[in-house]
Coordinates of C-alpha atoms in Angstrom, one line a residue:
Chain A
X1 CA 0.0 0.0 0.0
X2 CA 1.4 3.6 -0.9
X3 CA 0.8 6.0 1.9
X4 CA 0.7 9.9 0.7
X5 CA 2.6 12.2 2.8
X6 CA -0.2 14.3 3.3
X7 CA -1.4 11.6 6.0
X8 CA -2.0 12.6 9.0
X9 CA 0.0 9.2 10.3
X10 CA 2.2 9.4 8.1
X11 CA 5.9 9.4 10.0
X12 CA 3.9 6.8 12.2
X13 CA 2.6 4.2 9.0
X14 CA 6.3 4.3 7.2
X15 CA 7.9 3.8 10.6
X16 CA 5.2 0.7 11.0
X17 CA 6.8 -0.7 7.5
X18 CA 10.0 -0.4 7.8
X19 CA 10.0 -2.4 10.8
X20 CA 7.8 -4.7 9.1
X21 CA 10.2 -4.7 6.2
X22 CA 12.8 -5.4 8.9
X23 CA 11.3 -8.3 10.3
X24 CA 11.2 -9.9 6.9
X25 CA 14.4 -9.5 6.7
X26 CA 15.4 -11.2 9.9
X27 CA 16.8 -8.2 11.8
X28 CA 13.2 -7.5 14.1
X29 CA 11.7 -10.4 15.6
X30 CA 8.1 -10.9 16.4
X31 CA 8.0 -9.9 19.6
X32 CA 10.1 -6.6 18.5
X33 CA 6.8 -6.1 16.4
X34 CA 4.6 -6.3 19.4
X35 CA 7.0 -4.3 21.5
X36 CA 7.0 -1.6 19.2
X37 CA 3.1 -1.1 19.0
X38 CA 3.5 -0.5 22.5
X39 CA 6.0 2.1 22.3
X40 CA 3.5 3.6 19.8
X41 CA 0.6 3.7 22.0
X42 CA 2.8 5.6 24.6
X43 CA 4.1 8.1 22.3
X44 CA 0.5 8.8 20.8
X45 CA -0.1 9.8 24.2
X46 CA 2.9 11.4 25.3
X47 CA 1.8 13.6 21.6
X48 CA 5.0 12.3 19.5
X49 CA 7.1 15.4 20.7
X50 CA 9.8 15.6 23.4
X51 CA 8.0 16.7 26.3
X52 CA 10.2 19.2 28.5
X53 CA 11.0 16.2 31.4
X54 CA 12.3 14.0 28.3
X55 CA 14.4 16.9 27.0
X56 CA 16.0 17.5 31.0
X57 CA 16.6 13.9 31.1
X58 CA 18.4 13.8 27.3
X59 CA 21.0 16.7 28.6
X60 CA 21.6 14.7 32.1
X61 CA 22.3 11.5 29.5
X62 CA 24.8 13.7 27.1
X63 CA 26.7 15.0 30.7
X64 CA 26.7 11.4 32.4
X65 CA 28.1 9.8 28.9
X66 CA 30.6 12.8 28.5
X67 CA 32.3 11.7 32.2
X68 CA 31.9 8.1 31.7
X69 CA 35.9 6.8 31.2
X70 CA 34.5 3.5 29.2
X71 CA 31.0 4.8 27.5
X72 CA 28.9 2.2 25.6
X73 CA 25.5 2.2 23.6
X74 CA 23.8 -1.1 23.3
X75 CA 21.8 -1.7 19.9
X76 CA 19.2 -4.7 19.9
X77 CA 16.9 -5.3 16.8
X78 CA 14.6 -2.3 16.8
X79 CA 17.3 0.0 17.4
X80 CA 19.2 -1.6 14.5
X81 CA 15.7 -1.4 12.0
X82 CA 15.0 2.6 13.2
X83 CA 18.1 3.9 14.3
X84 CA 21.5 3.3 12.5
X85 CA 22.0 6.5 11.4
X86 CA 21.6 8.2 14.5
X87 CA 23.3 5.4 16.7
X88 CA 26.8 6.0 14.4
X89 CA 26.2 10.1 14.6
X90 CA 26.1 9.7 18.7
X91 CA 28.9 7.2 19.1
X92 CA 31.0 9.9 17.2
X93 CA 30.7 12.5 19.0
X94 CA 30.7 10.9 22.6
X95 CA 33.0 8.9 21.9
X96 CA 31.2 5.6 22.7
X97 CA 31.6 2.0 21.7
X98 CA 28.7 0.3 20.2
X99 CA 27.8 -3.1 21.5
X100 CA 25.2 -5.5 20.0
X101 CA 23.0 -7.2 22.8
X102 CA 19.9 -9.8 21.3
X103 CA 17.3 -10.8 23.7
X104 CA 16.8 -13.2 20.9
X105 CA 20.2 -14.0 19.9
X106 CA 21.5 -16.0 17.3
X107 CA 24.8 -15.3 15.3
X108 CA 23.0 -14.9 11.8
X109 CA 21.3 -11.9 14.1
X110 CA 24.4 -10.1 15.2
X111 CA 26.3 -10.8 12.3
X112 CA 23.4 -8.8 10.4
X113 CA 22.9 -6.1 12.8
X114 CA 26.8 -5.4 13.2
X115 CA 27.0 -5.0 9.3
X116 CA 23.6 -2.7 9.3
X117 CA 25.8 -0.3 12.4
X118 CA 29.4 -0.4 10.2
X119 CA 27.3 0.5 6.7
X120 CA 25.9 3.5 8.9
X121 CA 28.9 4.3 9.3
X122 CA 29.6 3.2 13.1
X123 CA 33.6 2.0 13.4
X124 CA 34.1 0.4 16.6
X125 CA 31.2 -2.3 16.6
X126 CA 31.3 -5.0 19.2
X127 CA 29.3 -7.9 17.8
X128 CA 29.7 -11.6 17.4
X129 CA 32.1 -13.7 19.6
X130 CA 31.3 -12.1 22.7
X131 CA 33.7 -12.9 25.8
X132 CA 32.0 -12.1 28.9
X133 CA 28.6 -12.5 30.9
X134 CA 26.3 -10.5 33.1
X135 CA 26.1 -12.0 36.5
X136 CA 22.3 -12.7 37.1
X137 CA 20.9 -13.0 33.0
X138 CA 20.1 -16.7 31.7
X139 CA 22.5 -18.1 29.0
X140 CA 22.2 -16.0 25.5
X141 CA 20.9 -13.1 27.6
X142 CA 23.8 -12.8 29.3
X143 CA 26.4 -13.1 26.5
X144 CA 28.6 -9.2 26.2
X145 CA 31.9 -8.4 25.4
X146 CA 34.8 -7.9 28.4
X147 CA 35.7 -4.5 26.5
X148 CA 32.1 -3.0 26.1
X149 CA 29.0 -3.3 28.3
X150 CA 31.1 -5.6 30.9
X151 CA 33.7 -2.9 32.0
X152 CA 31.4 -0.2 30.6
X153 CA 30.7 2.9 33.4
X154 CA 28.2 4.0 31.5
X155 CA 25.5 2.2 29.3
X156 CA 23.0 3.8 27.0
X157 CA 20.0 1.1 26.7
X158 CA 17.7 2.3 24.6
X159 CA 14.1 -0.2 24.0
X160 CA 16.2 -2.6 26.7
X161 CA 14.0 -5.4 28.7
X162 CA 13.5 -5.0 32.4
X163 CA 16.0 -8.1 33.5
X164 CA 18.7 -6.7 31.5
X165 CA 18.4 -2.8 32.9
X166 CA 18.3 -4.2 36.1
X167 CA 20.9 -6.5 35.8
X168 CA 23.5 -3.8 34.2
X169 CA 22.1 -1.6 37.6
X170 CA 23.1 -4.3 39.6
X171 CA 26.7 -4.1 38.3
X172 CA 27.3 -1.0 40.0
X173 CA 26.6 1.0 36.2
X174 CA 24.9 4.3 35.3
X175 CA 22.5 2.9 33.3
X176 CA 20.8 5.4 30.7
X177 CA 17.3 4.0 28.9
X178 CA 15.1 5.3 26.2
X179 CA 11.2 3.5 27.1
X180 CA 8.3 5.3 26.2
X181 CA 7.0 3.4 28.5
X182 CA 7.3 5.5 32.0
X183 CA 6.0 2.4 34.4
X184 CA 8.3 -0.3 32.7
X185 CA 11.0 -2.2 34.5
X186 CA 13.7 -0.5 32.4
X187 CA 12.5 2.9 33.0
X188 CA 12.5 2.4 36.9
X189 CA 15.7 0.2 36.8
X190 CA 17.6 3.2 34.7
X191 CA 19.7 6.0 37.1
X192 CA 18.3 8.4 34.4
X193 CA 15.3 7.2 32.6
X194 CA 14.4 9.3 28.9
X195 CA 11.2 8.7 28.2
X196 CA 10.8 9.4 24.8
X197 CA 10.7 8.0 21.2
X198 CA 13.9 6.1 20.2
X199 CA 15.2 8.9 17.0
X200 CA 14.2 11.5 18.9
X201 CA 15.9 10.9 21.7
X202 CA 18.8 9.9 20.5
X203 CA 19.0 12.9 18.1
X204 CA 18.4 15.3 22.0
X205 CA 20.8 13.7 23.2
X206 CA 23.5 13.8 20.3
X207 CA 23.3 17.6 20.2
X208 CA 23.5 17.9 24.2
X209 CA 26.8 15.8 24.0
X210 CA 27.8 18.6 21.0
X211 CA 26.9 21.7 23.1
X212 CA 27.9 20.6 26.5
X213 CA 31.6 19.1 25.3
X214 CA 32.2 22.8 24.8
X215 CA 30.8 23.8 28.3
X216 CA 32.3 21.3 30.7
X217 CA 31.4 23.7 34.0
X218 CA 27.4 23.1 32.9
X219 CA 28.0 19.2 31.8
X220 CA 29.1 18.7 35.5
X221 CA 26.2 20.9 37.0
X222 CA 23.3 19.2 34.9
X223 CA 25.4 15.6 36.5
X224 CA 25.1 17.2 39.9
X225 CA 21.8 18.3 40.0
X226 CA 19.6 16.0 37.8
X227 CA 16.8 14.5 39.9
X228 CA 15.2 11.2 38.5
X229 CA 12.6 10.7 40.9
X230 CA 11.8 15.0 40.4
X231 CA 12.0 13.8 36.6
X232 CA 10.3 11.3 36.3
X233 CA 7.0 12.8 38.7
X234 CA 7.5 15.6 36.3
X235 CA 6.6 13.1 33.2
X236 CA 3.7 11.7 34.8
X237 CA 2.5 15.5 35.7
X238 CA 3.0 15.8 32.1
X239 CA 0.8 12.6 30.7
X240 CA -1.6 13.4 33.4
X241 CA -2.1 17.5 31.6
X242 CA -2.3 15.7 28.2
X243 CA -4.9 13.4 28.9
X244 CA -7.0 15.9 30.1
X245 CA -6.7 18.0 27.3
X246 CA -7.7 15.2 25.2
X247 CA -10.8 14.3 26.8
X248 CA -12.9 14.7 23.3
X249 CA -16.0 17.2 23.3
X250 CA -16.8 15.8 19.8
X251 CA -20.7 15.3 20.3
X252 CA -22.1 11.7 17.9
X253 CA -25.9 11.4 17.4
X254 CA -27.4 8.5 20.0
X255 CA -27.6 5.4 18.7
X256 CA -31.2 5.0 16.8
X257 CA -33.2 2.6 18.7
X258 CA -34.4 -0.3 16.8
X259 CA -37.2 -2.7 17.5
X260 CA -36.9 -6.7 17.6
Chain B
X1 CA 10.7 -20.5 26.1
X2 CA 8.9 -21.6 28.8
X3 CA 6.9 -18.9 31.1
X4 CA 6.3 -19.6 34.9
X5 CA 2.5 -19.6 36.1
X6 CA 3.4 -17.4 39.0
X7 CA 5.4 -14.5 36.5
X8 CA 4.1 -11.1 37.2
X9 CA 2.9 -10.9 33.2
X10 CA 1.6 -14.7 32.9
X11 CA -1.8 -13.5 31.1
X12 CA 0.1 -11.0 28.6
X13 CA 3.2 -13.0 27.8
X14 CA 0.7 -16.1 26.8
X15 CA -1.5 -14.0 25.3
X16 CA 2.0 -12.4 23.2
X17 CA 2.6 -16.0 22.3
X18 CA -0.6 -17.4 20.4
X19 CA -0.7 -13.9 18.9
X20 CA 3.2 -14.7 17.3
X21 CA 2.1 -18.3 16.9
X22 CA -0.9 -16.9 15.1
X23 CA 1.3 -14.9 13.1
X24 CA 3.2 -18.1 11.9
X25 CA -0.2 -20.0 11.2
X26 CA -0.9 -16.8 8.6
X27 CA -3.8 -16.2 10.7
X28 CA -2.6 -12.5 12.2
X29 CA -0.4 -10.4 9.9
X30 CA 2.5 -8.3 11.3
X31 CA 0.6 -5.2 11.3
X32 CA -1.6 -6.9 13.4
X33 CA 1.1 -7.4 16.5
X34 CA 2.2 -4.2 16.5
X35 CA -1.9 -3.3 16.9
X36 CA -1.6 -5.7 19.5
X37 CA 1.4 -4.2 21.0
X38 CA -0.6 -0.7 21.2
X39 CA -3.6 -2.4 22.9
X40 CA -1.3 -3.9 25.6
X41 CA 0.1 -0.3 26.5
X42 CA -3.7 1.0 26.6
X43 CA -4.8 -2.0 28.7
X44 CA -1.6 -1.7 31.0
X45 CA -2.7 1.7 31.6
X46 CA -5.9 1.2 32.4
X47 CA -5.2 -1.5 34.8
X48 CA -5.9 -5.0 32.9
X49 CA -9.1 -4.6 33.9
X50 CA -12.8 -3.9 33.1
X51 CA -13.3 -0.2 34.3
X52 CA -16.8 1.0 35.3
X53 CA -17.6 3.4 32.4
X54 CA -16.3 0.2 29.7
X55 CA -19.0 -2.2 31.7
X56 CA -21.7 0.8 30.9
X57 CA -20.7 0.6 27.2
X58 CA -20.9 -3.3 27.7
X59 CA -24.3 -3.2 29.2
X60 CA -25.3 -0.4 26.3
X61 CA -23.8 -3.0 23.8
X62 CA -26.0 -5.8 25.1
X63 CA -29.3 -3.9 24.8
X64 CA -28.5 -2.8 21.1
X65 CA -27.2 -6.1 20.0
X66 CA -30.9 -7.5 21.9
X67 CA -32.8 -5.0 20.2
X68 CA -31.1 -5.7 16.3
X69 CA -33.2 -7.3 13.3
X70 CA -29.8 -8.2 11.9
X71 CA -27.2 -8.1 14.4
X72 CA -23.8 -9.2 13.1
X73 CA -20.7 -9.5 14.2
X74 CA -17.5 -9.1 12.5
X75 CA -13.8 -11.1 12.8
X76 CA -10.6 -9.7 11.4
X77 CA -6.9 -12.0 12.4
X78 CA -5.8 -10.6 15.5
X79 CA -9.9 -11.5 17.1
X80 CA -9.8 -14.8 15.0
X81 CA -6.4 -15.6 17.1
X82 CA -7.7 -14.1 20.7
X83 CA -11.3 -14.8 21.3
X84 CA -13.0 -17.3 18.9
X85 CA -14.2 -19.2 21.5
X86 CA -15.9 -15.7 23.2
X87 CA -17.1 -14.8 19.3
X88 CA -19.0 -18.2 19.5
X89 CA -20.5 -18.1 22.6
X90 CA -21.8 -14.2 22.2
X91 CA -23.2 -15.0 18.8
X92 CA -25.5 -17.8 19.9
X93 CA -26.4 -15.8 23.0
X94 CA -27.8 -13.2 21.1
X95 CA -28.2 -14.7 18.7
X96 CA -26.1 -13.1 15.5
X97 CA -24.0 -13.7 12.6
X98 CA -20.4 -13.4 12.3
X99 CA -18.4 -12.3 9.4
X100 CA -14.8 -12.5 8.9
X101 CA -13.7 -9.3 7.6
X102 CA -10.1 -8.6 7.0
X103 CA -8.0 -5.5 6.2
X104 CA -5.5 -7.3 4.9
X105 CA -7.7 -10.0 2.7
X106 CA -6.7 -13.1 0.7
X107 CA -8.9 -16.2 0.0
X108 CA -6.7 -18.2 1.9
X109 CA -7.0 -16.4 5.3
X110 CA -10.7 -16.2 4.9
X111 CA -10.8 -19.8 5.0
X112 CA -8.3 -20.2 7.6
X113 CA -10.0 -18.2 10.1
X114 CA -13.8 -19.3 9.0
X115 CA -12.3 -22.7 9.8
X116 CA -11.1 -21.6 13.1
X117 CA -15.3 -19.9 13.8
X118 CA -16.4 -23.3 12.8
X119 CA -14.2 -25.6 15.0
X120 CA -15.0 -22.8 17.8
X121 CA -18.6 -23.3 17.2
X122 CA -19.9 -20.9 15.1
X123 CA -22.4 -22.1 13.0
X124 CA -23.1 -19.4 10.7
X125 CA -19.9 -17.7 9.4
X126 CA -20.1 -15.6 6.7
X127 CA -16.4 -16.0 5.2
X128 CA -15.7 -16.7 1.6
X129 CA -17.6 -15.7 -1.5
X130 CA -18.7 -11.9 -0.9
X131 CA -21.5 -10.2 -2.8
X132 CA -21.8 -6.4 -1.4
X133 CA -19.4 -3.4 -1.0
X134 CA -19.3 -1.3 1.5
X135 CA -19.9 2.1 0.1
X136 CA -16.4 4.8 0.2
X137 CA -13.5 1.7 1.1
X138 CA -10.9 0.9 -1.3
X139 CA -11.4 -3.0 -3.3
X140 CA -10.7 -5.0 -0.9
X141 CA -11.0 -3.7 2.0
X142 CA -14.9 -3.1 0.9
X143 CA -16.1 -6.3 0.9
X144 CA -18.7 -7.7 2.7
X145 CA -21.7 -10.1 2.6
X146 CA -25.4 -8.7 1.6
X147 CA -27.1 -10.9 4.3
X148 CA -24.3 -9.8 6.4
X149 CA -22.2 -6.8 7.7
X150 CA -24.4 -5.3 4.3
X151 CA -27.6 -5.6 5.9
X152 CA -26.9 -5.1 9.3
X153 CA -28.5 -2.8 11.5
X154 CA -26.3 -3.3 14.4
X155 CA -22.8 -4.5 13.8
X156 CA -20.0 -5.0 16.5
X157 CA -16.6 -4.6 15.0
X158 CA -13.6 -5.5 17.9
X159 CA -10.4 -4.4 16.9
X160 CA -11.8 -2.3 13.8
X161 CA -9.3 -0.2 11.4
X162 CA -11.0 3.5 11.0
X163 CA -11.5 3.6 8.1
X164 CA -14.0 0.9 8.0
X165 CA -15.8 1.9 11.0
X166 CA -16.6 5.5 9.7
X167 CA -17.9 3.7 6.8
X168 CA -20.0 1.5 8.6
X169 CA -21.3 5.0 10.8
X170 CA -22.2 6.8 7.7
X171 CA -24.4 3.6 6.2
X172 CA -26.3 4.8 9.0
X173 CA -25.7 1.4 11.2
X174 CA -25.6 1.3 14.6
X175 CA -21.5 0.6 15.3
X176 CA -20.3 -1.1 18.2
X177 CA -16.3 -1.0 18.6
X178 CA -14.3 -2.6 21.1
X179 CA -11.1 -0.9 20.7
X180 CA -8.4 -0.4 24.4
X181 CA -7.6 3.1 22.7
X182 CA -9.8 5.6 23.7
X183 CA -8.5 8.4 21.2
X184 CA -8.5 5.9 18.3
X185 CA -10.9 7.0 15.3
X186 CA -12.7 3.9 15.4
X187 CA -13.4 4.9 18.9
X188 CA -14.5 8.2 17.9
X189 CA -17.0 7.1 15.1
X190 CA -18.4 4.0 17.2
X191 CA -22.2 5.1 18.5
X192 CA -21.1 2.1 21.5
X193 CA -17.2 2.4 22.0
X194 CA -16.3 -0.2 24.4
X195 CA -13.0 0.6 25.1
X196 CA -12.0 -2.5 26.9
X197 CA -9.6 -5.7 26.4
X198 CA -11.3 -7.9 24.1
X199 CA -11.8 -11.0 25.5
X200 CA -13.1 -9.6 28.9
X201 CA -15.2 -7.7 26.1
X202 CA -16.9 -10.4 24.6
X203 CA -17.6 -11.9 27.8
X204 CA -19.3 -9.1 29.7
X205 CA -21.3 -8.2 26.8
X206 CA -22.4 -11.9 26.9
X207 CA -23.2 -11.9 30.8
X208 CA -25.3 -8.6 29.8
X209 CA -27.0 -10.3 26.8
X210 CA -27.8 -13.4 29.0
X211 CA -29.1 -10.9 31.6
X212 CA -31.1 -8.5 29.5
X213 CA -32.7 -11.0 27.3
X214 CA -34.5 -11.8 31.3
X215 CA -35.5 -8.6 31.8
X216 CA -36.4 -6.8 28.4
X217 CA -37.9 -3.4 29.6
X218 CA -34.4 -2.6 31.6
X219 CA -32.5 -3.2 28.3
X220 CA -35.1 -1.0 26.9
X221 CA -34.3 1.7 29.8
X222 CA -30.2 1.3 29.1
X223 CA -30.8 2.2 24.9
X224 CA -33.2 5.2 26.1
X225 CA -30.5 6.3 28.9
X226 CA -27.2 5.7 27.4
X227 CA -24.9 8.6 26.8
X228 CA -21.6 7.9 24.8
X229 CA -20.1 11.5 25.6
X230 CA -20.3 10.7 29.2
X231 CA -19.2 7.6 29.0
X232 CA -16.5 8.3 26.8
X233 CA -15.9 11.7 29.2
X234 CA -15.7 9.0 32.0
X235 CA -13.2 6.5 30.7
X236 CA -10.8 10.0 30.3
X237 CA -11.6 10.9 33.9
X238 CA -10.9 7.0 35.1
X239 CA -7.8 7.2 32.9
X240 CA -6.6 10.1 34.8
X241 CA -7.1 8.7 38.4
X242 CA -4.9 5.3 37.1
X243 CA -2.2 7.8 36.2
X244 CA -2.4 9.8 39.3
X245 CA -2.0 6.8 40.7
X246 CA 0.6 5.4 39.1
X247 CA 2.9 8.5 39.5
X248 CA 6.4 5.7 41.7
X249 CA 7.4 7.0 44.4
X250 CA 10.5 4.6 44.1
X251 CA 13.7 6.4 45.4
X252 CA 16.6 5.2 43.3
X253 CA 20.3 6.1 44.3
X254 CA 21.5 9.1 42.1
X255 CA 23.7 8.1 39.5
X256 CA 27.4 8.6 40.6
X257 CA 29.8 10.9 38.9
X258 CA 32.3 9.7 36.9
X259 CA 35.2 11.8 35.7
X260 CA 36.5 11.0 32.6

């Protein structure tokens, strides 16, 4: 089906198919499909614009990544299949190692998803043969390599399950998620928790890493006073103000009454 | 792999599963999971469970399905794969045809699902072999059955694109959605939205039908008395509470400072 641009869902249907498109090619699994209608219905809510918490939260990321000493950003299949481009632009300008972490993992996956991350561009991709595990994860889940997310600081996590975040907390990292989803596991595992839509936030958070590199005085003040819990109340107070500008006024006729 | 009983998201992990296995089967297309995906952030919101202001809609639902000459009710994929079983016991309660009706539509998975009606025990499905269009759809997607979804007077459409439920609106039928979005535009056109999960749906409306049927000047008193825009003014307000609710008062340690 061709969708015109003048759609109102546009961004939102061609998003839908390359994922779809993705799937068929073996990079997004099924789940990954389901996973992302989830992230849609949030973001639908949320209006599909980085609210003002998201935005705070995206600058504490870029300061937190800027002072990590061993920075990594963990790509799965959805990031791979919506966000190459914007992965490699990031990883630049930290600079940041990009790891590739499967919930489903198989090494046709990886393999796949590393090439996907180097033809965007990204040079330092750790991928297949990985060396080292995550205490706590079962078998493939726990599978990373010794010189990325295992002695990483820092970890970016973006669309990460809830075991995993956890997990990474557990290690003693600062763990940085992107969820739409501001109730999920991830989002309350994370030390700072972006909730907002996977491009966007990676795009915020690229040009916070730009600007703050050349103002390393405000990079440590946004690291010393960032608040998650003030952040994250703040996101609810935001969802809370949307839905009630949403409540509909549109008036329908009743239902005509018919007789049996 | 194998999910534990006694995990916190038995019900919705399951339920994630015969949806991909559905999938697999060609029953539910991928477009369908990530529709799935949306309804489970909706339904998570709203608690996994039937709200007060959906059983209203339910009830309301009940007494318009009673009161139908031609009550019908129609089966796309994703319903095919959830709530057969539900479909089947609804339409002989009432009692009403069922159509299978597919957005994405081949021969193949008409029979497929009208097969699945049939071993569910649904005696009249209305599958293959269309002879009517639904006015203002593109080819496909505007097929129907004269002596069905055609002819209707009251049709009940869960999971329903927009599109098609405008459609149905503007032929001047009496359109019953079950849909966990309560912004979605086949929400918005419905004259009943239920906006509920689908197989807690099915069954209330059933329970209602049973009850009503008993009691026929009460289901006349719920058509005279109910009010979509309050209803659909109350699912906003309950939606608000659950987020006002939901607002964590977790404390998390604040992320340490590194220094790079």
């Amino acid at each position: 089906m061709r969708i015109p641009r003048s759609h109102p869902r546009y961004v939102s249907l061609k998003t839908r198919e390359s994922l779809v498109a993705a799937n068929r090619e073996g990079v997004v699994v099924l789940e990954g499909l389901i996973a992302h209608g989830r992230g849609e219905a949030w973001d639908y809510l949320l209006g599909e614009e980085t609210s003002a918490p998201a935005l705070v939260a995206e600058k504490a990321a870029a300061a937190f990544l800027l002072a990590a000493k061993n920075p990594v950003i963990s790509v799965n299949g959805n990031v791979a299949a919506l966000a190459t481009r914007q992965v490699a632009r990031l990883a630049a300008a930290i600079p940041a190692k990009v790891e590739v972490n499967l919930f489903h993992r198989t090494d046709a996956r990886v393999r796949q998803i590393t090439r996907l991350l180097q033809n965007a561009g990204v040079k330092d991709v750790l991928g297949p043969r990985p060396n080292a595990r995550i205490p706590g994860l079962a078998s493939q889940r726990a599978r990373t390599h010794r010189a990325g997310t295992y002695s990483a600081d820092v970890v970016l996590v973006p669309l990460e399950d809830g075991d995993r975040a956890e997990a990474l907390t557990k290690m003693g990292k600062v763990v940085i998620s992107v969820d739409l989803n501001p109730l999920s596991r991830t989002t309350q595992a994370a030390a700072v928790p972006i909730v907002d839509e996977l491009t966007r936030a990676l795009t915020e958070v690229e040009r916070f890493v730009r600007d703050l590199k050349r103002d390393r005085p405000e990079a440590a003040r946004v690291r010393r006073e960032y608040d998650r819990a003030r952040n994250l109340a703040a996101v609810f107070g935001f969802l809370r103000w949307r839905l009630a500008g949403l409540v509909t006024t549109t008036k329908k006729p009743r239902p005509r009454q018919t007789k049996r």
